[in-house]
Amino acid sequence: MTFSLSQLIKSRQSEQYALHQKYINPKLTRTLGVIGFDKIWVRGEGAYLWDIEGNRYLDLLAAYSAFNLGRGHPVVKQAMQELLTLDRPNLVKMDVPLLAGLLAEGLVKRMPPGLEAVFFANSGAEAVETAVKFARAATRRPRMLYWDHAFHGLTLGALSLNGAAAFRDGFGPLMPGFDMLPVDDLEALERELRKGDVAGFIVEPIQGKGVHVPKDDYLPEAQRLCRKYGTLFICDEVQVGMGRSGRFLTSEHWRLEPDIVTLAKSLGGGYVPVSAAITRRSIHDKTFSSLKRCQVHSTTFGQNEMGMAAGLATLYVMDEEHIVERAAATGEKLIRGLTALKERYEMISDVRGKGLIIGIEFQAPRALGLKAAWTVGEAAENGMFAQLVVMSLMRDHHILVQVGGPGVNIIKLLPPLIIGDEEVDMIVSAFDKVMAEAAHIKGKVWGMSAELIKHAIAP
Ligand SMILES: Cc1ncc(COP(=O)(O)O)c(C=O)c1O
């Protein structure tokens, strides 16, 4: 008997939802049905997905930014295939593998001055955990600060830096002394820093949840204050790094020089989970402080050959295909197109972002009937209208997007950075049609709200 993956997929494909219902997460399975995302995906390439019926969909989730290069980029795929044929000695552990050294060199070249020591892990949350440990070891201080609405991952340490009750509730007590700050508030930051017990302040240079772009002077000033009080300034670039905002690092928009940068998601080229925390040598040395402590922080699959090869191929493609510059140019066009819609539809209150991280925020309509429908929806669940837009884009336009955080009326777009004019036109025209429909209470958009409300109040 031989093992055939394609045979296995073919023979069991139709059981996908039943298997998840039984063995994995029935609540998610049910939710996908309600919002019309219960497809059987059979192929992914570039910015597109195909379902079992042969329909093509534009994927603006991009696995929350893991597919910046699109799916199945030929160069990364070739590197993966080549690696398998090489039978390299993977994970010897008592070893310093070449590919990890090369990827570290490639990353350091792209960092702001002074960041020259790399730690590789597997997920974004793990890179954040690393940053917290580095900050504590380097400063010998216990506390961490983070922003309201922040998202840095869902492991317990990272969850203690999460600014949304929706994620935190039920898992406490979380880390003591990890305290939340109001967004864009320098006085509140300085008040805490002055206490002299803060190891690190972690911030997403553009906040993923809600797509909040900090006030222009906030980040440079926050960095200055951190230096003044001996606190490490940490930029979590897990989602917005790797070219997403039209710079390799989003912190470059403000010429920041953080003490630690975290990366993940697209670093693995869409094939392998890989993450990194990149810091100053002096900070790294405080954790790995003696020969005896040379592995005091580590993870079994860190530096694995598959991940390192994917990272190297990804950096190569980013240079060859000018991915960062393309993201900046395409993002500008897309933001311009969506902003023009804001002039025409009163329910769009804001379009914001940089490069290809874009948020579209909605507000209550003025017309009485529509306003009543909005109010009923919001009473059942905050952010209901944004969910209706997500469902409409999926059902009528075959476009995958997400609500930009728990309980917000914001849609977040994270397209693969390889999209071009064709996709920009598709996105703007689809939003145009959905917003035109949403202006009519008897239209298809509001027609879905009863089912959603039922789901929102279900256990
Ligand atoms: C800014 C940021 N940090 C950390 C994480 C956690 O990454 P992971 O899901 O790979 O643990 C995420 C995930 O979305 C993120 O957006």
Short mmCIF file of C-alpha atoms and ligand atoms in Angstrom, two decimals:
data_model
loop_
_atom_site.label_atom_id
_atom_site.label_comp_id
_atom_site.label_asym_id
_atom_site.label_seq_id
_atom_site.Cartn_x
_atom_site.Cartn_y
_atom_site.Cartn_z
CA MET A 1 0.00 0.00 0.00
CA THR A 2 1.25 3.47 -0.79
CA PHE A 3 0.30 6.75 0.79
CA SER A 4 -1.17 9.13 -1.76
CA LEU A 5 -2.08 12.57 -0.50
CA SER A 6 -4.01 13.50 -3.63
CA GLN A 7 -5.98 10.25 -3.44
CA LEU A 8 -6.74 10.90 0.23
CA ILE A 9 -7.95 14.44 -0.51
CA LYS A 10 -10.10 13.24 -3.41
CA SER A 11 -11.74 10.44 -1.47
CA ARG A 12 -12.47 12.45 1.72
CA GLN A 13 -12.95 16.00 0.40
CA SER A 14 -16.70 16.06 0.99
CA GLU A 15 -16.21 15.21 4.70
CA GLN A 16 -14.25 18.36 5.48
CA TYR A 17 -17.00 20.17 7.40
CA ALA A 18 -18.24 17.05 9.16
CA LEU A 19 -14.70 16.28 10.38
CA HIS A 20 -14.29 19.76 11.80
CA GLN A 21 -17.74 19.64 13.31
CA LYS A 22 -16.85 16.41 15.07
CA TYR A 23 -13.16 16.73 15.93
CA ILE A 24 -12.08 20.35 15.81
CA ASN A 25 -14.27 23.44 16.27
CA PRO A 26 -18.00 23.08 15.69
CA LYS A 27 -18.65 26.72 16.63
CA LEU A 28 -16.36 27.95 13.86
CA THR A 29 -17.87 25.47 11.43
CA ARG A 30 -21.33 26.86 12.18
CA THR A 31 -20.21 30.48 11.95
CA LEU A 32 -18.71 29.91 8.50
CA GLY A 33 -22.10 28.60 7.37
CA VAL A 34 -23.94 31.64 8.69
CA ILE A 35 -21.65 34.16 7.02
CA GLY A 36 -21.44 32.23 3.75
CA PHE A 37 -17.77 31.30 4.02
CA ASP A 38 -18.48 27.54 4.07
CA LYS A 39 -16.76 26.76 0.77
CA ILE A 40 -14.63 23.82 -0.15
CA TRP A 41 -11.43 25.41 -1.35
CA VAL A 42 -9.50 23.33 -3.84
CA ARG A 43 -6.82 25.65 -5.21
CA GLY A 44 -4.92 28.80 -4.38
CA GLU A 45 -2.67 30.79 -6.65
CA GLY A 46 -1.42 34.36 -6.40
CA ALA A 47 -4.20 36.54 -4.99
CA TYR A 48 -6.95 34.04 -5.82
CA LEU A 49 -8.71 30.99 -4.41
CA TRP A 50 -10.94 28.52 -6.25
CA ASP A 51 -13.80 26.53 -4.77
CA ILE A 52 -14.84 23.01 -5.71
CA GLU A 53 -17.39 24.35 -8.17
CA GLY A 54 -14.66 26.15 -10.09
CA ASN A 55 -15.54 29.69 -8.90
CA ARG A 56 -12.65 32.12 -8.46
CA TYR A 57 -12.39 34.41 -5.40
CA LEU A 58 -10.12 37.36 -4.65
CA ASP A 59 -8.51 36.79 -1.24
CA LEU A 60 -8.02 40.03 0.69
CA LEU A 61 -7.39 38.18 3.95
CA ALA A 62 -4.10 36.77 2.68
CA ALA A 63 -3.97 34.65 5.85
CA TYR A 64 -3.78 37.87 7.90
CA SER A 65 -0.66 38.88 5.93
CA ALA A 66 1.13 35.54 5.57
CA PHE A 67 0.63 35.65 1.78
CA ASN A 68 2.24 38.99 0.94
CA LEU A 69 3.77 37.30 -2.12
CA GLY A 70 0.50 35.60 -3.02
CA ARG A 71 -0.07 31.86 -2.85
CA GLY A 72 2.38 29.46 -4.40
CA HIS A 73 4.94 32.01 -5.52
CA PRO A 74 7.02 30.03 -8.06
CA VAL A 75 10.40 31.10 -6.62
CA VAL A 76 9.50 30.15 -3.05
CA LYS A 77 7.85 26.95 -4.23
CA GLN A 78 10.95 26.03 -6.21
CA ALA A 79 13.11 26.67 -3.12
CA MET A 80 10.85 24.37 -1.08
CA GLN A 81 11.05 21.61 -3.70
CA GLU A 82 14.80 22.02 -4.08
CA LEU A 83 15.31 21.82 -0.33
CA LEU A 84 13.44 18.51 -0.16
CA THR A 85 15.70 17.02 -2.81
CA LEU A 86 18.84 18.14 -0.97
CA ASP A 87 18.23 16.02 2.15
CA ARG A 88 19.98 18.62 4.27
CA PRO A 89 20.75 17.78 7.88
CA ASN A 90 17.83 19.65 9.41
CA LEU A 91 17.67 20.54 13.12
CA VAL A 92 20.86 18.93 14.32
CA LYS A 93 20.38 21.32 17.21
CA MET A 94 23.94 21.24 18.53
CA ASP A 95 24.81 23.11 15.35
CA VAL A 96 24.79 26.60 13.82
CA PRO A 97 23.05 26.03 10.46
CA LEU A 98 24.17 27.98 7.39
CA LEU A 99 20.72 28.94 6.16
CA ALA A 100 19.80 30.53 9.51
CA GLY A 101 23.02 32.57 9.35
CA LEU A 102 22.20 33.71 5.82
CA LEU A 103 18.62 34.65 6.66
CA ALA A 104 19.79 36.53 9.76
CA GLU A 105 22.28 38.42 7.57
CA GLY A 106 19.51 39.26 5.07
CA LEU A 107 17.19 40.55 7.77
CA VAL A 108 19.83 42.61 9.58
CA LYS A 109 20.63 44.34 6.26
CA ARG A 110 17.02 45.52 6.14
CA MET A 111 16.84 46.73 9.74
CA PRO A 112 17.41 50.22 11.13
CA PRO A 113 20.91 50.88 12.54
CA GLY A 114 21.91 48.90 15.62
CA LEU A 115 19.63 45.89 15.18
CA GLU A 116 22.09 43.12 14.47
CA ALA A 117 21.16 40.03 16.50
CA VAL A 118 18.38 37.67 15.39
CA PHE A 119 16.38 35.03 17.23
CA PHE A 120 14.25 32.71 15.07
CA ALA A 121 11.00 31.15 16.23
CA ASN A 122 7.84 29.80 14.62
CA SER A 123 4.94 32.15 15.21
CA GLY A 124 4.29 35.83 15.74
CA ALA A 125 3.25 35.24 19.33
CA GLU A 126 6.50 33.43 19.98
CA ALA A 127 8.50 36.36 18.59
CA VAL A 128 6.56 38.64 20.95
CA GLU A 129 7.21 36.32 23.92
CA THR A 130 10.88 36.50 22.97
CA ALA A 131 10.78 40.31 22.90
CA VAL A 132 9.23 40.36 26.39
CA LYS A 133 11.86 38.00 27.77
CA PHE A 134 14.67 39.97 26.11
CA ALA A 135 13.28 43.21 27.56
CA ARG A 136 13.03 41.79 31.07
CA ALA A 137 16.48 40.21 30.94
CA ALA A 138 18.09 43.37 29.56
CA THR A 139 16.47 45.81 31.98
CA ARG A 140 15.89 43.58 35.02
CA ARG A 141 12.47 45.24 35.25
CA PRO A 142 9.14 43.40 35.44
CA ARG A 143 6.52 45.49 33.66
CA MET A 144 5.34 45.88 30.06
CA LEU A 145 3.15 48.54 28.45
CA TYR A 146 0.91 48.14 25.42
CA TRP A 147 -1.88 50.00 23.63
CA ASP A 148 -5.62 49.78 23.91
CA HIS A 149 -6.87 47.55 21.03
CA ALA A 150 -3.39 46.02 20.64
CA PHE A 151 -2.97 42.53 19.24
CA HIS A 152 0.33 40.74 19.74
CA GLY A 153 -0.76 37.09 19.67
CA LEU A 154 -2.73 34.78 21.92
CA THR A 155 -0.21 32.83 24.00
CA LEU A 156 -0.44 33.80 27.65
CA GLY A 157 2.35 36.41 27.70
CA ALA A 158 1.23 37.94 24.40
CA LEU A 159 -2.40 37.80 25.53
CA SER A 160 -1.38 39.85 28.56
CA LEU A 161 -0.49 42.56 25.99
CA ASN A 162 -3.85 42.32 24.23
CA GLY A 163 -6.03 45.40 24.30
CA ALA A 164 -9.40 43.71 23.69
CA ALA A 165 -11.58 42.19 26.39
CA ALA A 166 -13.06 39.88 23.74
CA PHE A 167 -9.74 38.02 23.59
CA ARG A 168 -8.72 38.31 27.24
CA ASP A 169 -11.94 37.39 29.01
CA GLY A 170 -11.93 34.01 30.68
CA PHE A 171 -8.18 33.43 30.63
CA GLY A 172 -7.03 35.47 33.62
CA PRO A 173 -5.20 36.21 35.72
CA LEU A 174 -2.82 37.50 33.07
CA MET A 175 0.70 38.83 33.66
CA PRO A 176 0.80 41.28 36.57
CA GLY A 177 2.19 44.71 35.72
CA PHE A 178 1.41 44.42 32.00
CA ASP A 179 -0.63 47.59 31.62
CA MET A 180 -2.68 49.07 28.84
CA LEU A 181 -2.24 52.66 27.65
CA PRO A 182 -4.73 54.82 25.79
CA VAL A 183 -3.89 55.12 22.10
CA ASP A 184 -1.80 58.15 21.05
CA ASP A 185 -1.48 59.45 24.62
CA LEU A 186 2.10 60.50 25.36
CA GLU A 187 1.32 61.84 28.81
CA ALA A 188 -0.08 58.49 29.93
CA LEU A 189 3.03 56.78 28.55
CA GLU A 190 5.40 59.10 30.37
CA ARG A 191 3.43 58.74 33.61
CA GLU A 192 4.05 55.00 33.57
CA LEU A 193 7.65 55.17 32.31
CA ARG A 194 8.56 57.60 35.09
CA LYS A 195 7.93 54.83 37.64
CA GLY A 196 11.19 53.25 36.44
CA ASP A 197 9.94 49.66 36.47
CA VAL A 198 8.92 49.22 32.83
CA ALA A 199 11.02 46.75 30.82
CA GLY A 200 9.41 47.43 27.45
CA PHE A 201 6.72 49.31 25.57
CA ILE A 202 5.39 47.30 22.63
CA VAL A 203 3.45 48.86 19.78
CA GLU A 204 2.23 47.93 16.30
CA PRO A 205 3.39 50.87 14.15
CA ILE A 206 0.01 50.62 12.43
CA GLN A 207 -2.45 48.88 14.70
CA GLY A 208 -4.02 45.83 13.05
CA LYS A 209 -7.30 45.90 14.95
CA GLY A 210 -9.19 48.84 13.56
CA VAL A 211 -6.28 49.87 11.29
CA HIS A 212 -5.25 52.76 13.50
CA VAL A 213 -2.41 54.89 12.13
CA PRO A 214 -0.75 56.65 15.09
CA LYS A 215 -0.70 60.43 15.25
CA ASP A 216 2.34 61.66 13.37
CA ASP A 217 4.46 62.69 16.33
CA TYR A 218 3.46 59.82 18.62
CA LEU A 219 5.92 57.06 17.73
CA PRO A 220 9.11 59.18 17.50
CA GLU A 221 8.21 60.85 20.79
CA ALA A 222 7.31 57.53 22.43
CA GLN A 223 10.70 56.18 21.36
CA ARG A 224 12.43 59.22 22.83
CA LEU A 225 10.59 58.84 26.13
CA CYS A 226 11.43 55.13 26.31
CA ARG A 227 15.14 55.95 25.87
CA LYS A 228 14.90 58.66 28.52
CA TYR A 229 13.51 56.26 31.12
CA GLY A 230 15.55 53.17 30.19
CA THR A 231 12.59 51.22 28.74
CA LEU A 232 13.00 49.18 25.55
CA PHE A 233 10.94 50.37 22.58
CA ILE A 234 9.55 47.35 20.72
CA CYS A 235 7.92 47.52 17.29
CA ASP A 236 5.73 44.53 16.56
CA GLU A 237 5.92 44.30 12.77
CA VAL A 238 4.44 40.79 12.60
CA GLN A 239 1.54 41.99 10.48
CA VAL A 240 2.71 45.30 9.05
CA GLY A 241 6.35 44.42 8.35
CA MET A 242 7.63 42.63 5.23
CA GLY A 243 6.48 45.41 2.89
CA ARG A 244 2.81 45.59 3.92
CA SER A 245 2.61 49.37 4.35
CA GLY A 246 4.87 50.30 1.44
CA ARG A 247 8.12 50.13 3.44
CA PHE A 248 9.99 46.98 4.47
CA LEU A 249 9.19 47.93 8.07
CA THR A 250 6.24 50.16 8.85
CA SER A 251 8.36 51.89 11.50
CA GLU A 252 10.43 53.32 8.61
CA HIS A 253 7.58 55.75 7.88
CA TRP A 254 8.71 57.59 11.04
CA ARG A 255 12.43 56.72 10.75
CA LEU A 256 12.20 54.85 14.06
CA GLU A 257 15.09 52.98 15.61
CA PRO A 258 13.40 50.44 17.89
CA ASP A 259 15.33 48.27 20.32
CA ILE A 260 13.50 45.14 19.17
CA VAL A 261 11.57 44.37 15.98
CA THR A 262 9.34 41.29 15.61
CA LEU A 263 8.54 39.71 12.24
CA ALA A 264 6.57 36.61 11.23
CA LYS A 265 3.75 35.78 8.81
CA SER A 266 5.13 36.52 5.31
CA LEU A 267 8.68 35.79 6.38
CA GLY A 268 7.81 32.15 5.65
CA GLY A 269 6.75 32.95 2.08
CA GLY A 270 3.28 31.54 2.74
CA TYR A 271 4.74 28.04 3.10
CA VAL A 272 6.34 27.70 6.52
CA PRO A 273 5.66 29.28 9.91
CA VAL A 274 8.75 31.37 10.72
CA SER A 275 9.21 34.34 13.00
CA ALA A 276 12.06 36.47 14.23
CA ALA A 277 12.90 38.91 16.99
CA ILE A 278 15.71 41.22 15.92
CA THR A 279 17.50 43.29 18.51
CA ARG A 280 20.70 45.02 19.55
CA ARG A 281 23.68 42.80 20.32
CA SER A 282 23.90 44.31 23.81
CA ILE A 283 20.29 43.30 24.54
CA HIS A 284 20.74 39.81 23.08
CA ASP A 285 23.84 39.36 25.23
CA LYS A 286 21.84 40.04 28.38
CA THR A 287 19.69 36.96 27.69
CA PHE A 288 22.44 34.71 26.35
CA SER A 289 24.75 36.00 29.03
CA SER A 290 27.28 33.18 29.42
CA LEU A 291 28.35 29.94 27.74
CA LYS A 292 26.15 28.07 30.19
CA ARG A 293 23.16 30.17 29.20
CA CYS A 294 23.77 29.97 25.44
CA GLN A 295 20.47 28.14 24.90
CA VAL A 296 18.47 29.56 27.76
CA HIS A 297 15.81 30.71 25.30
CA SER A 298 15.11 28.37 22.37
CA THR A 299 12.47 26.44 20.50
CA THR A 300 12.76 23.00 18.89
CA PHE A 301 11.84 24.05 15.35
CA GLY A 302 13.66 27.42 15.44
CA GLN A 303 16.07 27.79 12.49
CA ASN A 304 14.58 24.78 10.67
CA GLU A 305 15.82 24.46 7.09
CA MET A 306 12.39 24.71 5.48
CA GLY A 307 11.61 27.98 7.26
CA MET A 308 15.03 29.48 6.62
CA ALA A 309 14.90 28.53 2.90
CA ALA A 310 11.41 30.04 2.63
CA GLY A 311 12.65 33.24 4.29
CA LEU A 312 15.66 33.52 1.98
CA ALA A 313 13.52 32.94 -1.12
CA THR A 314 10.99 35.52 0.16
CA LEU A 315 13.63 38.23 0.60
CA TYR A 316 14.97 37.43 -2.88
CA VAL A 317 11.51 37.79 -4.45
CA MET A 318 10.86 41.02 -2.53
CA ASP A 319 13.98 42.55 -4.09
CA GLU A 320 13.57 41.09 -7.60
CA GLU A 321 9.90 42.04 -7.91
CA HIS A 322 10.13 45.37 -6.05
CA ILE A 323 7.37 44.18 -3.75
CA VAL A 324 7.73 47.05 -1.27
CA GLU A 325 7.52 49.74 -3.94
CA ARG A 326 4.59 47.97 -5.59
CA ALA A 327 2.71 47.80 -2.30
CA ALA A 328 3.20 51.56 -1.86
CA ALA A 329 1.99 52.40 -5.38
CA THR A 330 -0.94 49.95 -5.48
CA GLY A 331 -1.98 50.95 -1.97
CA GLU A 332 -2.11 54.59 -2.99
CA LYS A 333 -4.42 53.78 -5.92
CA LEU A 334 -6.66 51.60 -3.81
CA ILE A 335 -6.93 54.14 -1.00
CA ARG A 336 -7.71 56.84 -3.59
CA GLY A 337 -10.46 54.72 -5.18
CA LEU A 338 -12.06 53.86 -1.84
CA THR A 339 -11.79 57.44 -0.58
CA ALA A 340 -13.76 58.56 -3.64
CA LEU A 341 -16.56 56.23 -2.49
CA LYS A 342 -16.58 57.95 0.88
CA GLU A 343 -17.69 61.13 -0.87
CA ARG A 344 -20.69 59.28 -2.33
CA TYR A 345 -21.86 57.04 0.52
CA GLU A 346 -22.71 58.58 3.88
CA MET A 347 -22.21 55.27 5.70
CA ILE A 348 -18.49 55.28 4.92
CA SER A 349 -17.03 57.51 7.60
CA ASP A 350 -13.34 56.95 7.01
CA VAL A 351 -10.84 55.26 4.70
CA ARG A 352 -7.34 55.00 6.17
CA GLY A 353 -4.12 53.08 6.01
CA LYS A 354 -0.72 53.02 4.37
CA GLY A 355 0.32 50.83 1.46
CA LEU A 356 -1.84 47.72 1.50
CA ILE A 357 -3.16 47.73 5.04
CA ILE A 358 -6.43 49.59 4.65
CA GLY A 359 -9.38 50.19 6.97
CA ILE A 360 -12.86 51.28 5.88
CA GLU A 361 -14.99 52.51 8.76
CA PHE A 362 -18.78 52.77 8.72
CA GLN A 363 -21.22 54.99 10.59
CA ALA A 364 -24.97 54.91 11.17
CA PRO A 365 -27.06 56.16 8.25
CA ARG A 366 -29.38 59.13 8.63
CA ALA A 367 -32.50 57.83 6.82
CA LEU A 368 -35.00 56.58 9.39
CA GLY A 369 -35.60 53.03 8.13
CA LEU A 370 -31.91 52.37 7.62
CA LYS A 371 -31.02 53.88 10.96
CA ALA A 372 -33.51 51.59 12.70
CA ALA A 373 -32.04 48.53 10.97
CA TRP A 374 -28.52 49.65 11.96
CA THR A 375 -29.59 50.16 15.60
CA VAL A 376 -31.26 46.75 15.86
CA GLY A 377 -28.18 45.08 14.37
CA GLU A 378 -25.78 46.92 16.68
CA ALA A 379 -27.91 46.00 19.70
CA ALA A 380 -27.51 42.32 18.81
CA GLU A 381 -23.80 42.65 18.11
CA ASN A 382 -21.50 45.62 17.64
CA GLY A 383 -20.00 45.72 14.17
CA MET A 384 -23.03 44.05 12.56
CA PHE A 385 -23.05 46.31 9.51
CA ALA A 386 -19.40 45.57 8.71
CA GLN A 387 -20.26 41.87 8.89
CA LEU A 388 -23.10 42.39 6.41
CA VAL A 389 -20.64 44.05 4.04
CA VAL A 390 -18.22 41.11 4.45
CA MET A 391 -21.04 38.70 3.61
CA SER A 392 -22.18 40.72 0.60
CA LEU A 393 -18.67 40.99 -0.83
CA MET A 394 -18.29 37.24 -0.51
CA ARG A 395 -21.69 36.22 -1.85
CA ASP A 396 -22.11 38.70 -4.67
CA HIS A 397 -18.55 39.58 -5.62
CA HIS A 398 -16.44 36.59 -4.57
CA ILE A 399 -14.12 38.75 -2.47
CA LEU A 400 -12.85 37.64 0.96
CA VAL A 401 -12.43 40.38 3.56
CA GLN A 402 -12.68 40.56 7.35
CA VAL A 403 -14.19 42.75 10.03
CA GLY A 404 -11.25 44.71 11.41
CA GLY A 405 -11.51 43.65 15.06
CA PRO A 406 -14.00 42.58 17.71
CA GLY A 407 -17.13 44.74 17.78
CA VAL A 408 -16.06 47.40 15.29
CA ASN A 409 -17.76 48.64 12.14
CA ILE A 410 -14.55 48.54 10.21
CA ILE A 411 -13.52 46.37 7.27
CA LYS A 412 -9.86 45.58 7.01
CA LEU A 413 -8.15 44.85 3.70
CA LEU A 414 -4.86 42.95 3.65
CA PRO A 415 -4.41 42.02 -0.01
CA PRO A 416 -1.38 40.12 -1.21
CA LEU A 417 1.18 42.78 -2.19
CA ILE A 418 1.31 41.43 -5.74
CA ILE A 419 -2.14 42.72 -6.72
CA GLY A 420 -2.33 45.22 -9.57
CA ASP A 421 -4.74 47.55 -11.35
CA GLU A 422 -7.15 44.75 -12.23
CA GLU A 423 -7.67 43.86 -8.57
CA VAL A 424 -7.85 47.51 -7.48
CA ASP A 425 -10.70 48.02 -9.98
CA MET A 426 -12.44 44.84 -8.81
CA ILE A 427 -12.28 45.91 -5.15
CA VAL A 428 -13.45 49.50 -5.70
CA SER A 429 -16.26 48.45 -8.01
CA ALA A 430 -17.45 45.72 -5.59
CA PHE A 431 -17.50 48.16 -2.65
CA ASP A 432 -19.33 50.68 -4.82
CA LYS A 433 -22.07 48.14 -5.61
CA VAL A 434 -22.39 46.88 -2.02
CA MET A 435 -22.66 50.42 -0.63
CA ALA A 436 -25.25 51.32 -3.29
CA GLU A 437 -27.28 48.24 -2.23
CA ALA A 438 -26.86 49.12 1.44
CA ALA A 439 -28.57 52.45 0.82
CA HIS A 440 -31.86 50.52 0.34
CA ILE A 441 -33.45 48.85 3.33
CA LYS A 442 -35.13 46.25 1.10
CA GLY A 443 -31.87 45.48 -0.71
CA LYS A 444 -29.79 42.29 -0.51
CA VAL A 445 -27.37 43.65 2.11
CA TRP A 446 -29.89 44.22 4.91
CA GLY A 447 -31.76 41.07 3.87
CA MET A 448 -29.09 38.99 5.57
CA SER A 449 -29.32 40.71 8.94
CA ALA A 450 -32.05 38.50 10.46
CA GLU A 451 -29.90 35.39 10.14
CA LEU A 452 -26.91 37.23 11.59
CA ILE A 453 -28.88 38.51 14.55
CA LYS A 454 -30.12 34.97 15.26
CA HIS A 455 -26.52 33.76 15.21
CA ALA A 456 -25.31 36.62 17.42
CA ILE A 457 -27.68 35.70 20.21
CA ALA A 458 -27.19 31.92 19.88
CA PRO A 459 -25.10 30.20 22.61
C1 LIG B 1 0.91 42.48 15.31
C2 LIG B 1 0.80 41.01 15.57
N1 LIG B 1 1.63 40.45 16.46
C3 LIG B 1 1.58 39.13 16.75
C4 LIG B 1 0.66 38.32 16.12
C5 LIG B 1 0.61 36.86 16.44
O1 LIG B 1 1.09 36.11 15.39
P1 LIG B 1 0.77 34.54 15.33
O2 LIG B 1 -0.67 34.41 15.00
O3 LIG B 1 1.68 34.02 14.24
O4 LIG B 1 1.11 33.99 16.67
C6 LIG B 1 -0.21 38.86 15.17
C7 LIG B 1 -1.19 38.00 14.50
O5 LIG B 1 -2.10 38.44 13.82
C8 LIG B 1 -0.14 40.24 14.89
O6 LIG B 1 -0.96 40.82 14.00
#
